[in-house]
PDB file of C-alpha atoms and ligand atoms in Angstrom:
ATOM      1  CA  UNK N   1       0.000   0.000   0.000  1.00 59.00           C
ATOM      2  CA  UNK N   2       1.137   3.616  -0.837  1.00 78.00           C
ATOM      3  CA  UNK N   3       1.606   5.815   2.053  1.00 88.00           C
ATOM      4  CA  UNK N   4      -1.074   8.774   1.904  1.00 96.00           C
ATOM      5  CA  UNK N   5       1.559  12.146   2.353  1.00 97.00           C
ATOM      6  CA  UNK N   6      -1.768  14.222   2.192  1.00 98.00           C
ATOM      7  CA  UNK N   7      -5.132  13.444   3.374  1.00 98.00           C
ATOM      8  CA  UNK N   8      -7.840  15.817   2.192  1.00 98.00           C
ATOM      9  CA  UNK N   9     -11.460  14.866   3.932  1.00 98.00           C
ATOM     10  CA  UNK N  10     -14.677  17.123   2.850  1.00 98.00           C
ATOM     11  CA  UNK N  11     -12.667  20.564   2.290  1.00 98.00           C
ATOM     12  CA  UNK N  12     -14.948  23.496   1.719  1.00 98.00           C
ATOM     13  CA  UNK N  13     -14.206  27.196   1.723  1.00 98.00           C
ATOM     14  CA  UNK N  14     -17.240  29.766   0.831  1.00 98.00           C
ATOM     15  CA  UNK N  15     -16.764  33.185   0.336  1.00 97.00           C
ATOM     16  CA  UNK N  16     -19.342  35.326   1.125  1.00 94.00           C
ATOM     17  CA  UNK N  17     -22.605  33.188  -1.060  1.00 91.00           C
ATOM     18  CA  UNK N  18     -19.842  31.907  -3.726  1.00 95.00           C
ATOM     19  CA  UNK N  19     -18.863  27.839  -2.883  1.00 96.00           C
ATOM     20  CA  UNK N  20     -15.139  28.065  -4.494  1.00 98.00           C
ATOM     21  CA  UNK N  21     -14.738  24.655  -3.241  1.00 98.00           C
ATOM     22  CA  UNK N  22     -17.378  22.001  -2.515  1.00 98.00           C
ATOM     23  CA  UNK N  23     -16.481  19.014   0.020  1.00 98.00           C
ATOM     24  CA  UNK N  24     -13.546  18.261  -1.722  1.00 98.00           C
ATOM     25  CA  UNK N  25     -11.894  14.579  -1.055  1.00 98.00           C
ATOM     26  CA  UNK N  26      -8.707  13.281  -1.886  1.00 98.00           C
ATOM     27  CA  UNK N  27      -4.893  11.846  -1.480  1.00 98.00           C
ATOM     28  CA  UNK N  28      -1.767  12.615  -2.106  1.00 98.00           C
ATOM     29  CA  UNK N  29       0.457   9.580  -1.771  1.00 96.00           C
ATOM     30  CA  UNK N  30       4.292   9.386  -1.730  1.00 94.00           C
ATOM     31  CA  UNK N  31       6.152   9.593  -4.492  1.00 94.00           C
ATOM     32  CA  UNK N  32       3.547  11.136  -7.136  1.00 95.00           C
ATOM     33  CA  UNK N  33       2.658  13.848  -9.004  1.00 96.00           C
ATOM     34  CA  UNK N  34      -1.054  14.797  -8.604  1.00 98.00           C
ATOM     35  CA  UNK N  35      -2.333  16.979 -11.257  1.00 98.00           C
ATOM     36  CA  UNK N  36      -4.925  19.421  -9.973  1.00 98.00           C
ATOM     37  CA  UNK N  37      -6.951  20.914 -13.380  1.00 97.00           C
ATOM     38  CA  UNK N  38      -9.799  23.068 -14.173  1.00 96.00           C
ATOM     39  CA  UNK N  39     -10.956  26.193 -15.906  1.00 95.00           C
ATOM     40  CA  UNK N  40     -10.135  29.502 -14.259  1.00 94.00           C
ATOM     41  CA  UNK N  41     -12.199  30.302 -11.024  1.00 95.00           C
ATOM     42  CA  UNK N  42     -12.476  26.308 -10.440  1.00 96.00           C
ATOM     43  CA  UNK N  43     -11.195  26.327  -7.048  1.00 98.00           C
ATOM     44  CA  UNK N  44      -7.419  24.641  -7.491  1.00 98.00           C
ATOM     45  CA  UNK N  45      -5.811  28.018  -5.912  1.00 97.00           C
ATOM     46  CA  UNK N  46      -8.120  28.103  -2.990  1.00 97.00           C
ATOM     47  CA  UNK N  47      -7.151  24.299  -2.103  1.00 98.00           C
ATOM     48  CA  UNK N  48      -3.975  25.077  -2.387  1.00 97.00           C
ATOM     49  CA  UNK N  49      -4.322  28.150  -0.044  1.00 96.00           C
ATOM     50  CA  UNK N  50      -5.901  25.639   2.279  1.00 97.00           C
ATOM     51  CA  UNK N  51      -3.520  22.661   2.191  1.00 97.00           C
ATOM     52  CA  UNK N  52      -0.859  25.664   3.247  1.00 95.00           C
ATOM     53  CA  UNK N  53      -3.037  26.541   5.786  1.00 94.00           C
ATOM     54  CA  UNK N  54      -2.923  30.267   4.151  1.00 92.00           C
ATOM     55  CA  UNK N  55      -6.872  30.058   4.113  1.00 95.00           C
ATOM     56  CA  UNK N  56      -9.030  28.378   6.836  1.00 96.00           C
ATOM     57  CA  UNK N  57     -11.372  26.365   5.316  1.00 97.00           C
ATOM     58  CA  UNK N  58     -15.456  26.185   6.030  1.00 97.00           C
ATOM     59  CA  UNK N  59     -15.535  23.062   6.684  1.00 97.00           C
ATOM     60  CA  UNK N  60     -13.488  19.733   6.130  1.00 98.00           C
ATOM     61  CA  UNK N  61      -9.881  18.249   7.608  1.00 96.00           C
ATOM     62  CA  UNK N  62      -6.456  18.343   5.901  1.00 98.00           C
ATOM     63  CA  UNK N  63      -3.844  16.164   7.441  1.00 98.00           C
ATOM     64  CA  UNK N  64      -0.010  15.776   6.090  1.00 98.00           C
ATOM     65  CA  UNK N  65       2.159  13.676   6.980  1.00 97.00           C
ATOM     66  CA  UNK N  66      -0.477  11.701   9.193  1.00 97.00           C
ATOM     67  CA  UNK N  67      -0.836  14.633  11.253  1.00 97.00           C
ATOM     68  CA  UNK N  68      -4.131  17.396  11.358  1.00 98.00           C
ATOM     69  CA  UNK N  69      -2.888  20.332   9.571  1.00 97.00           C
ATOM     70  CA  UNK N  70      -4.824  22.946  11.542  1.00 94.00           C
ATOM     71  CA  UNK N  71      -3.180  21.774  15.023  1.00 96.00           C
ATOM     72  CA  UNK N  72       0.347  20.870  13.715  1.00 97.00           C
ATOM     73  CA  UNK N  73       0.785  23.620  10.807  1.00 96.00           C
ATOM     74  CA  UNK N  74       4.268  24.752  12.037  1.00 94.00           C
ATOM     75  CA  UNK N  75       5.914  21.598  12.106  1.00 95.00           C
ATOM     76  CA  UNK N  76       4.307  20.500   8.673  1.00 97.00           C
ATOM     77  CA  UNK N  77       4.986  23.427   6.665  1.00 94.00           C
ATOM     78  CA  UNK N  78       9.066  22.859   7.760  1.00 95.00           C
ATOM     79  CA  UNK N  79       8.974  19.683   5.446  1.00 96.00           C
ATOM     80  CA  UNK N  80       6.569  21.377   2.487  1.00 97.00           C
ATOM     81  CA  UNK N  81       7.238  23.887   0.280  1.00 96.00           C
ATOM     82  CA  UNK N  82       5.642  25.612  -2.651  1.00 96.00           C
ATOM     83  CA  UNK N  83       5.918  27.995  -5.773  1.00 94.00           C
ATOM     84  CA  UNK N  84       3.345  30.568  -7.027  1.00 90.00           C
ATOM     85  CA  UNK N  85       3.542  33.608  -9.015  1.00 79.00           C
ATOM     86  CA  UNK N  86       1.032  35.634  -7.020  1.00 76.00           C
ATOM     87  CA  UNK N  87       3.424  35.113  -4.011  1.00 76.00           C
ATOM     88  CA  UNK N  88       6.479  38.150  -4.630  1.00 78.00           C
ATOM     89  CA  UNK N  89       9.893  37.761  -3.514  1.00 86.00           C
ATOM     90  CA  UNK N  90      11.007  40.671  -1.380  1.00 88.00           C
ATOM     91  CA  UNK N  91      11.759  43.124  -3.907  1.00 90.00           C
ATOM     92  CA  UNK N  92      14.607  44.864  -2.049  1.00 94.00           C
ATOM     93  CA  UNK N  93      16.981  41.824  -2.573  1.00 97.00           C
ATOM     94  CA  UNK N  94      18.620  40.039  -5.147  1.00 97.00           C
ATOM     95  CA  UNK N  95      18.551  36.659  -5.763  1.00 97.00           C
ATOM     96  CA  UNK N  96      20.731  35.181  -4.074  1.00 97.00           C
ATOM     97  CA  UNK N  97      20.116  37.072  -0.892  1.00 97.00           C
ATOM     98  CA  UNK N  98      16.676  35.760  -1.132  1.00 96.00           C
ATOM     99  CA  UNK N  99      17.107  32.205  -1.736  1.00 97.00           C
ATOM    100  CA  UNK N 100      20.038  33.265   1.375  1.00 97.00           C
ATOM    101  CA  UNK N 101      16.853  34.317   3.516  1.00 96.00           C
ATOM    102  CA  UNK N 102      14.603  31.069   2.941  1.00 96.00           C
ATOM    103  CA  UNK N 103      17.095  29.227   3.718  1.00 97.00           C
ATOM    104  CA  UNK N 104      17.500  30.485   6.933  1.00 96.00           C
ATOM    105  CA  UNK N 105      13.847  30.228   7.388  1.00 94.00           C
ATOM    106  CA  UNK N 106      13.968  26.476   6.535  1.00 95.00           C
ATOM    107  CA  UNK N 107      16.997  25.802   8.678  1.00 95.00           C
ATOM    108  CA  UNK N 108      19.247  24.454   6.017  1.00 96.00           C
ATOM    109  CA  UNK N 109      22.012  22.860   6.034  1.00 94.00           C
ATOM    110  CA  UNK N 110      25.033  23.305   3.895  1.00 95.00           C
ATOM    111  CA  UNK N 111      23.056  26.976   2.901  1.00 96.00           C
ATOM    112  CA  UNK N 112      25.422  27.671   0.033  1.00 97.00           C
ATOM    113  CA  UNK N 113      26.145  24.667  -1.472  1.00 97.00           C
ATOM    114  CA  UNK N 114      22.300  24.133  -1.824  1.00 97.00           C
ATOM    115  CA  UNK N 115      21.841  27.897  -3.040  1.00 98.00           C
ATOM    116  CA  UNK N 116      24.596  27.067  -5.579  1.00 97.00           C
ATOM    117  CA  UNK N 117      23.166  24.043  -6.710  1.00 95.00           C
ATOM    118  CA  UNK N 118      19.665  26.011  -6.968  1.00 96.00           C
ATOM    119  CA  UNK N 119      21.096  28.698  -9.089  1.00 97.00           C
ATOM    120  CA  UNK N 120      22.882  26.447 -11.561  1.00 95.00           C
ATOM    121  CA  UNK N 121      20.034  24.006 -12.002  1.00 91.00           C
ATOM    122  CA  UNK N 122      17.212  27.141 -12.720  1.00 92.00           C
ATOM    123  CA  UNK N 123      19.957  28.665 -14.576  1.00 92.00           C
ATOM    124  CA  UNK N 124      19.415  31.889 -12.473  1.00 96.00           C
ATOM    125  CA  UNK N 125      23.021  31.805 -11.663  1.00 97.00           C
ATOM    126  CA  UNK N 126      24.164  35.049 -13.859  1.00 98.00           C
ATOM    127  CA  UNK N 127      21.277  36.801 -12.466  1.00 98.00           C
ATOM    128  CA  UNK N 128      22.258  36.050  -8.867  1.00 97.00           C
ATOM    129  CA  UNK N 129      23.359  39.892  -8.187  1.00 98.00           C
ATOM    130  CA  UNK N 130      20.707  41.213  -9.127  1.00 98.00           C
ATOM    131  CA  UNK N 131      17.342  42.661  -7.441  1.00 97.00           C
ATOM    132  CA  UNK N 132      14.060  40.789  -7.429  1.00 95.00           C
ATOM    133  CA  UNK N 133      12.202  43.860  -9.160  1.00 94.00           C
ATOM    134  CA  UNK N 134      14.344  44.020 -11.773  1.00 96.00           C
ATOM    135  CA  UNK N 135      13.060  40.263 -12.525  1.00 94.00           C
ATOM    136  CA  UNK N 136      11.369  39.339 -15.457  1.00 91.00           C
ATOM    137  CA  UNK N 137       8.267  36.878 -15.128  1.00 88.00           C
ATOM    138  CA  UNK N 138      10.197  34.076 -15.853  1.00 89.00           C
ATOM    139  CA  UNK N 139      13.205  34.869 -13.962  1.00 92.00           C
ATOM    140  CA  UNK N 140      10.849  35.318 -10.919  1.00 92.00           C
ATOM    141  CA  UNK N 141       9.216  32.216 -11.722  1.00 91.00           C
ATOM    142  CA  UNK N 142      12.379  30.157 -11.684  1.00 93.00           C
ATOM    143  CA  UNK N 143      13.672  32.080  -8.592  1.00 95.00           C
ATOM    144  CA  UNK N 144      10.116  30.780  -6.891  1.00 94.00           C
ATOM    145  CA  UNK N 145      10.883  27.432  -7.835  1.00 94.00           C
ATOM    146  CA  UNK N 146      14.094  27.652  -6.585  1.00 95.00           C
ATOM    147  CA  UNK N 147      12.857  28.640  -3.233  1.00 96.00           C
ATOM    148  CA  UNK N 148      10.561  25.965  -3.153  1.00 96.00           C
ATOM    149  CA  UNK N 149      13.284  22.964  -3.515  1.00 95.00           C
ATOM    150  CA  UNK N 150      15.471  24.729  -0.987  1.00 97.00           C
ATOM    151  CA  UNK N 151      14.439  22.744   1.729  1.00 96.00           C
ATOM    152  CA  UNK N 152      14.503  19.401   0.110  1.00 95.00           C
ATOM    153  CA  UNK N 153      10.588  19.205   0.690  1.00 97.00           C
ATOM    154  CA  UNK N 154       8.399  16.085   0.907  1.00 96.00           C
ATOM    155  CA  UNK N 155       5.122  17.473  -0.050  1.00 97.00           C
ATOM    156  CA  UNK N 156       5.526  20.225  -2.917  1.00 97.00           C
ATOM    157  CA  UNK N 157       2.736  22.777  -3.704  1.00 97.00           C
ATOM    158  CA  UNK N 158       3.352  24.291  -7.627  1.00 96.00           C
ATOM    159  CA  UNK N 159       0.385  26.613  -8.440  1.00 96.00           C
ATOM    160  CA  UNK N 160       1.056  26.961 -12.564  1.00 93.00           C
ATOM    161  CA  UNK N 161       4.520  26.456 -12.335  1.00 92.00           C
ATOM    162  CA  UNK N 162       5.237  26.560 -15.738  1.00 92.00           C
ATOM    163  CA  UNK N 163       2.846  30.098 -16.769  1.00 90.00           C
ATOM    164  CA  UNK N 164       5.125  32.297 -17.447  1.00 86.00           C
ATOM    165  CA  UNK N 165       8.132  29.926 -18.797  1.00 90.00           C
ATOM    166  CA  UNK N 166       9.196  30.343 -22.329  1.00 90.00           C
ATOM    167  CA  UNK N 167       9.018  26.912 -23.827  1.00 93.00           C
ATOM    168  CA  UNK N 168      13.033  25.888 -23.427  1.00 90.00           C
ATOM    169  CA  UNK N 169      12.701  26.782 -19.919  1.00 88.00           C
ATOM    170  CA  UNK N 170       9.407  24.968 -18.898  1.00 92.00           C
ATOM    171  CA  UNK N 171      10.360  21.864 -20.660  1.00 92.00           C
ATOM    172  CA  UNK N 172      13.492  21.827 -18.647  1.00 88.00           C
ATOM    173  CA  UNK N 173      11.345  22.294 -15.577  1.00 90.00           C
ATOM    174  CA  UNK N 174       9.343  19.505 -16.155  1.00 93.00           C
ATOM    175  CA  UNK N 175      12.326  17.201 -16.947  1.00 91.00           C
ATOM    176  CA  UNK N 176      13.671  18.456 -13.748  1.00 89.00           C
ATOM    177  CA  UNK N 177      10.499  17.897 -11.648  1.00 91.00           C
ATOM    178  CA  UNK N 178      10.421  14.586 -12.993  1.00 90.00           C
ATOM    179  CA  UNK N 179      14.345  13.675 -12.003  1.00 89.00           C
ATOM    180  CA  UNK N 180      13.537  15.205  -8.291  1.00 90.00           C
ATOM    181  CA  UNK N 181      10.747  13.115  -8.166  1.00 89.00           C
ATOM    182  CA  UNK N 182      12.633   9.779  -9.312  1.00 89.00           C
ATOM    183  CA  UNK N 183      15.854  10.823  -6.978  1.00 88.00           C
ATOM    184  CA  UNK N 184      13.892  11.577  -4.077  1.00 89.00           C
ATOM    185  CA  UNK N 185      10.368  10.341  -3.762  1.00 88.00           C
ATOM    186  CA  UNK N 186       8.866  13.749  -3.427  1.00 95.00           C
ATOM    187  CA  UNK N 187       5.218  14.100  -3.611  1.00 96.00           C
ATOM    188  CA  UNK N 188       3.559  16.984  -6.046  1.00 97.00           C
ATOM    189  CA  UNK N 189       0.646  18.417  -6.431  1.00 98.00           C
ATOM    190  CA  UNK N 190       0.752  21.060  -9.235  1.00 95.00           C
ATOM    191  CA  UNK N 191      -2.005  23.126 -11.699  1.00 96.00           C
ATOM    192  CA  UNK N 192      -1.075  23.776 -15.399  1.00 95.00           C
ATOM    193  CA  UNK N 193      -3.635  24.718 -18.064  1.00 94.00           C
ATOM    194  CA  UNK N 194      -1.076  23.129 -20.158  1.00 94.00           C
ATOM    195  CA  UNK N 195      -3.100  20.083 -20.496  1.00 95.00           C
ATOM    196  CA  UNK N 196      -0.201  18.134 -22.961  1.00 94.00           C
ATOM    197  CA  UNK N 197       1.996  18.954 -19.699  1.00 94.00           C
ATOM    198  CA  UNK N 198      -0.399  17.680 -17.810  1.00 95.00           C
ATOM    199  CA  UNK N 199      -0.884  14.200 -19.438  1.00 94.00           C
ATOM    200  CA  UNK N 200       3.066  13.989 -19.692  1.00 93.00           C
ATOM    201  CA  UNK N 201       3.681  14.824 -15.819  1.00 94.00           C
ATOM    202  CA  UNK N 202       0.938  13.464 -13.790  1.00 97.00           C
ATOM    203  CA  UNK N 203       0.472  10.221 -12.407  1.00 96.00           C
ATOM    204  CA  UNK N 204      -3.324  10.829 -11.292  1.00 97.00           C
ATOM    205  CA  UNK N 205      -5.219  13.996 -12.160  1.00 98.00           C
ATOM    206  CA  UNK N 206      -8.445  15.562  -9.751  1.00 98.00           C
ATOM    207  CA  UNK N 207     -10.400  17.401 -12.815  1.00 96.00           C
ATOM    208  CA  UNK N 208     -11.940  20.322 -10.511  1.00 97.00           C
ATOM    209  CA  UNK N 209     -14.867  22.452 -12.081  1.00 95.00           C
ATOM    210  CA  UNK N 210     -16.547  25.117  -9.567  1.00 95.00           C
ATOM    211  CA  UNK N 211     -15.213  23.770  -6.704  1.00 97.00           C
ATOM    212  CA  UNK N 212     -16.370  20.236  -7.493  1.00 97.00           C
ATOM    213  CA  UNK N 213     -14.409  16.842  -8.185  1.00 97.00           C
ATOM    214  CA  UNK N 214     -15.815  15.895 -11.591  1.00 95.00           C
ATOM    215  CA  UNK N 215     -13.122  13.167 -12.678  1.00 95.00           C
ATOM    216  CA  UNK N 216      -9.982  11.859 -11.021  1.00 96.00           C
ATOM    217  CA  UNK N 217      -7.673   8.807 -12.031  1.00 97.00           C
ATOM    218  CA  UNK N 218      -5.136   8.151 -14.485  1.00 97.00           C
ATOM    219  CA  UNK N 219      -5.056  10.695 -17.306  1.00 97.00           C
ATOM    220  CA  UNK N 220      -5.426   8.022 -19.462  1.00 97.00           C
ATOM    221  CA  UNK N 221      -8.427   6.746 -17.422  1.00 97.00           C
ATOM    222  CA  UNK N 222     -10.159   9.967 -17.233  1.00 96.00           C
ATOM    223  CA  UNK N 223      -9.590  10.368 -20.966  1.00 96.00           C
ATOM    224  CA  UNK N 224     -11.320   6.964 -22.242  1.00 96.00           C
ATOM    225  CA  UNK N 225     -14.367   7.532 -19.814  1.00 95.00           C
ATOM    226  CA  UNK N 226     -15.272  11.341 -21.346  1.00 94.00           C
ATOM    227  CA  UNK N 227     -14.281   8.939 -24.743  1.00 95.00           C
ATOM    228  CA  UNK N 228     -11.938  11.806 -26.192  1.00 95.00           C
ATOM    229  CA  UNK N 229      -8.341  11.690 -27.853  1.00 96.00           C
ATOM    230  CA  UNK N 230      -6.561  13.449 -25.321  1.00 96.00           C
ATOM    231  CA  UNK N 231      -6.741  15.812 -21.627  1.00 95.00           C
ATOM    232  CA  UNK N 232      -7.438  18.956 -23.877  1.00 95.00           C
ATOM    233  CA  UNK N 233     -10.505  17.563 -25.640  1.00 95.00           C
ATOM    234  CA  UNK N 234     -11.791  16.568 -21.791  1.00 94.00           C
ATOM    235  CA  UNK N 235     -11.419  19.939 -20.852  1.00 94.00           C
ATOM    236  CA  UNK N 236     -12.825  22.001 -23.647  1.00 93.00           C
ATOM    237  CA  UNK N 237     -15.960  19.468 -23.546  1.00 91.00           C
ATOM    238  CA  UNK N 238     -16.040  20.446 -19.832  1.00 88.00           C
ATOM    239  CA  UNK N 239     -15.313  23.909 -20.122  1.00 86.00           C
ATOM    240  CA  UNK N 240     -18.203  23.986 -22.776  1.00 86.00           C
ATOM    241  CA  UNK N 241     -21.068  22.369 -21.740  1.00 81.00           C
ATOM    242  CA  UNK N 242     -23.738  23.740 -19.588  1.00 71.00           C
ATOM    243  CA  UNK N 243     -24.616  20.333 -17.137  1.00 70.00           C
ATOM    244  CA  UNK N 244     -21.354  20.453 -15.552  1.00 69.00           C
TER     245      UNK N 244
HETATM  246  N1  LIG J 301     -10.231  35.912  -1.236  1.00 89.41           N
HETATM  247  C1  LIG J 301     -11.290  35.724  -2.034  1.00 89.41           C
HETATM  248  N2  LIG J 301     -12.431  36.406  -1.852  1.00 89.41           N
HETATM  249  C2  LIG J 301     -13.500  36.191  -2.637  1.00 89.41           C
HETATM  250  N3  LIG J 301     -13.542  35.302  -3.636  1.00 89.41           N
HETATM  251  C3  LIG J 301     -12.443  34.584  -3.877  1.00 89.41           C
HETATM  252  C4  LIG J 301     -11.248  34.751  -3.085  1.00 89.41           C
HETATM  253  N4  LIG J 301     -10.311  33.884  -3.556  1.00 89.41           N
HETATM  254  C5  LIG J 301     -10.884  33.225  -4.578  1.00 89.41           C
HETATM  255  N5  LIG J 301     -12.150  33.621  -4.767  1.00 89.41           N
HETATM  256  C6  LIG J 301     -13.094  33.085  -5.770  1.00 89.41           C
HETATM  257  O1  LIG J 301     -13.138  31.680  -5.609  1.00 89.41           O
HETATM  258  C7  LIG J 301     -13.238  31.025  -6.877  1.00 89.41           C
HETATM  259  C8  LIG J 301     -12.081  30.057  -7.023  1.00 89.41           C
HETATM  260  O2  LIG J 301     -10.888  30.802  -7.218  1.00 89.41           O
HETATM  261  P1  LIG J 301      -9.470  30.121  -7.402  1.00 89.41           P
HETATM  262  O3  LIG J 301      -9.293  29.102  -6.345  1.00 89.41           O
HETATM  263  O4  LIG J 301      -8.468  31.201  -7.492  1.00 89.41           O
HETATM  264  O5  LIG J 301      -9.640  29.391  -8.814  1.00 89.41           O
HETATM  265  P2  LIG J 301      -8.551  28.782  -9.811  1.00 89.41           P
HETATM  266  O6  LIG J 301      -7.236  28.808  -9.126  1.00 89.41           O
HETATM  267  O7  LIG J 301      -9.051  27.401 -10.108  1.00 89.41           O
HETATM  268  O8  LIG J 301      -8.589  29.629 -11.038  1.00 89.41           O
HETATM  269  C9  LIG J 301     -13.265  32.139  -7.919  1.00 89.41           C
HETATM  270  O9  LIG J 301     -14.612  32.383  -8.264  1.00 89.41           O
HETATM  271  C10 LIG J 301     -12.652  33.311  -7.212  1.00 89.41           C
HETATM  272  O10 LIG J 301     -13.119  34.536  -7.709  1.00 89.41           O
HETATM  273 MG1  LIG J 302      -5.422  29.644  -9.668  1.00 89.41          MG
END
């Protein structure tokens, strides 16, 4: 049996008379990459918010790492880590003083080596000097994925990882999620609207659609029951059609 890293049990969060997401179940088990999809306003940003424990949900229990989120958040999040591009770097830094910073937060060990490593693998290294604001998109996007492996983290939380990545860089991201993943067992749960990314990288997908689970399996699985040729026929069927 596969260990369950994350337990998810019911989750709801309303704001104000909108249900952004509806008793939401599900696992995240060691070693795999969890594809969370949907169209925009579906709910996958709110559950992450709530598996971070950056938004209290309505209703519902998370646990990680066998342990209730709610009581034991501080302990958890020292083992987890995550990457969004609504979350800014301090802007007064550069890079390196930045990734320098987290990893004092984390408590690493062997700080630079890891921030070295970091650099070279994002390829962020000849931008190390310089300050977060002078960043582009995709330079801040690698520096937040950089922060999020600083820490060597169990459970990782990417929300559209790959947005803002011109297609040389997000292909090498992917390639290097992947090799983390094989090297280390770490457990993912990332969004994409790239849904050809999201075929290639997922081992099980949770198709989310206004705050409701509407498929989740194998993308191959969840393919053959909505009968279509690939992820991005599901979703534009989904997308499309009124019943759902
Ligand atoms: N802080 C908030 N206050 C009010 N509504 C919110 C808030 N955060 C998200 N929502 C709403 O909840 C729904 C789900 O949003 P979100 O989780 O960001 O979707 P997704 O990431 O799938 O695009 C949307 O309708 C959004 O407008
Ligand atoms: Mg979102």
């Amino acid at each position: 049996m596969l260990e369950p890293i994350v337990e998810v049990e019911g989750l709801t969060k309303v704001f104000k008379s909108l249900k952004a997401v509806n008793k939401v179940s599900f696992s995240i088990y060691s070693g795999e990459i969890l594809g969370l999809l949907g169209p925009n306003g579906a709910g996958k940003t709110t559950i992450m918010h709530m598996l971070l424990g950056l938004t209290t949900p309505n209703e519902g229990e998370v646990k990680i790492f066998g342990r209730p989120l709610a009581k034991h958040r501080k302990e958890i999040i020292q083992e987890a880590n995550f990457s969004s591009n609504y979350v800014s770097m301090p802007n007064s830094l550069t890079v390196k003083e930045c990734l320098k910073v987290f990893a004092r937060l984390y408590q690493v060990k062997n700080k630079e080596q890891k921030i070295t490593e970091l650099l070279k693998i994002f390829e962020i290294d000849d931008i190390r000097n310089k300050l977060v604001r002078h960043l582009s998109s995709g330079q801040q996007t690698r520096l937040n994925l950089a922060k999020s492996l600083i820490n060597d983290p169990k459970i990782l939380f990417l929300d559209e990882p790959t947005a803002s990545l011109d297609p040389d860089i997000a292909d090498k991201t992917r390639r290097l999620l992947q090799l983390i993943k094989k090297k280390s067992n770490i457990s993912i749960l990332y969004t994409s609207h790239n849904m050809k990314e999201m075929e290639e990288m997922s081992d099980r997908i949770i198709f989310l659609h206004k705050g409701n689970i509407i498929a989740e399996g194998r993308p191959a699985d969840v393919i053959k029951r909505f009968k279509r040729k690939d992820l991005e026929e599901v979703f534009l069927k989904v997308a499309r059609e009124e019943r759902y």
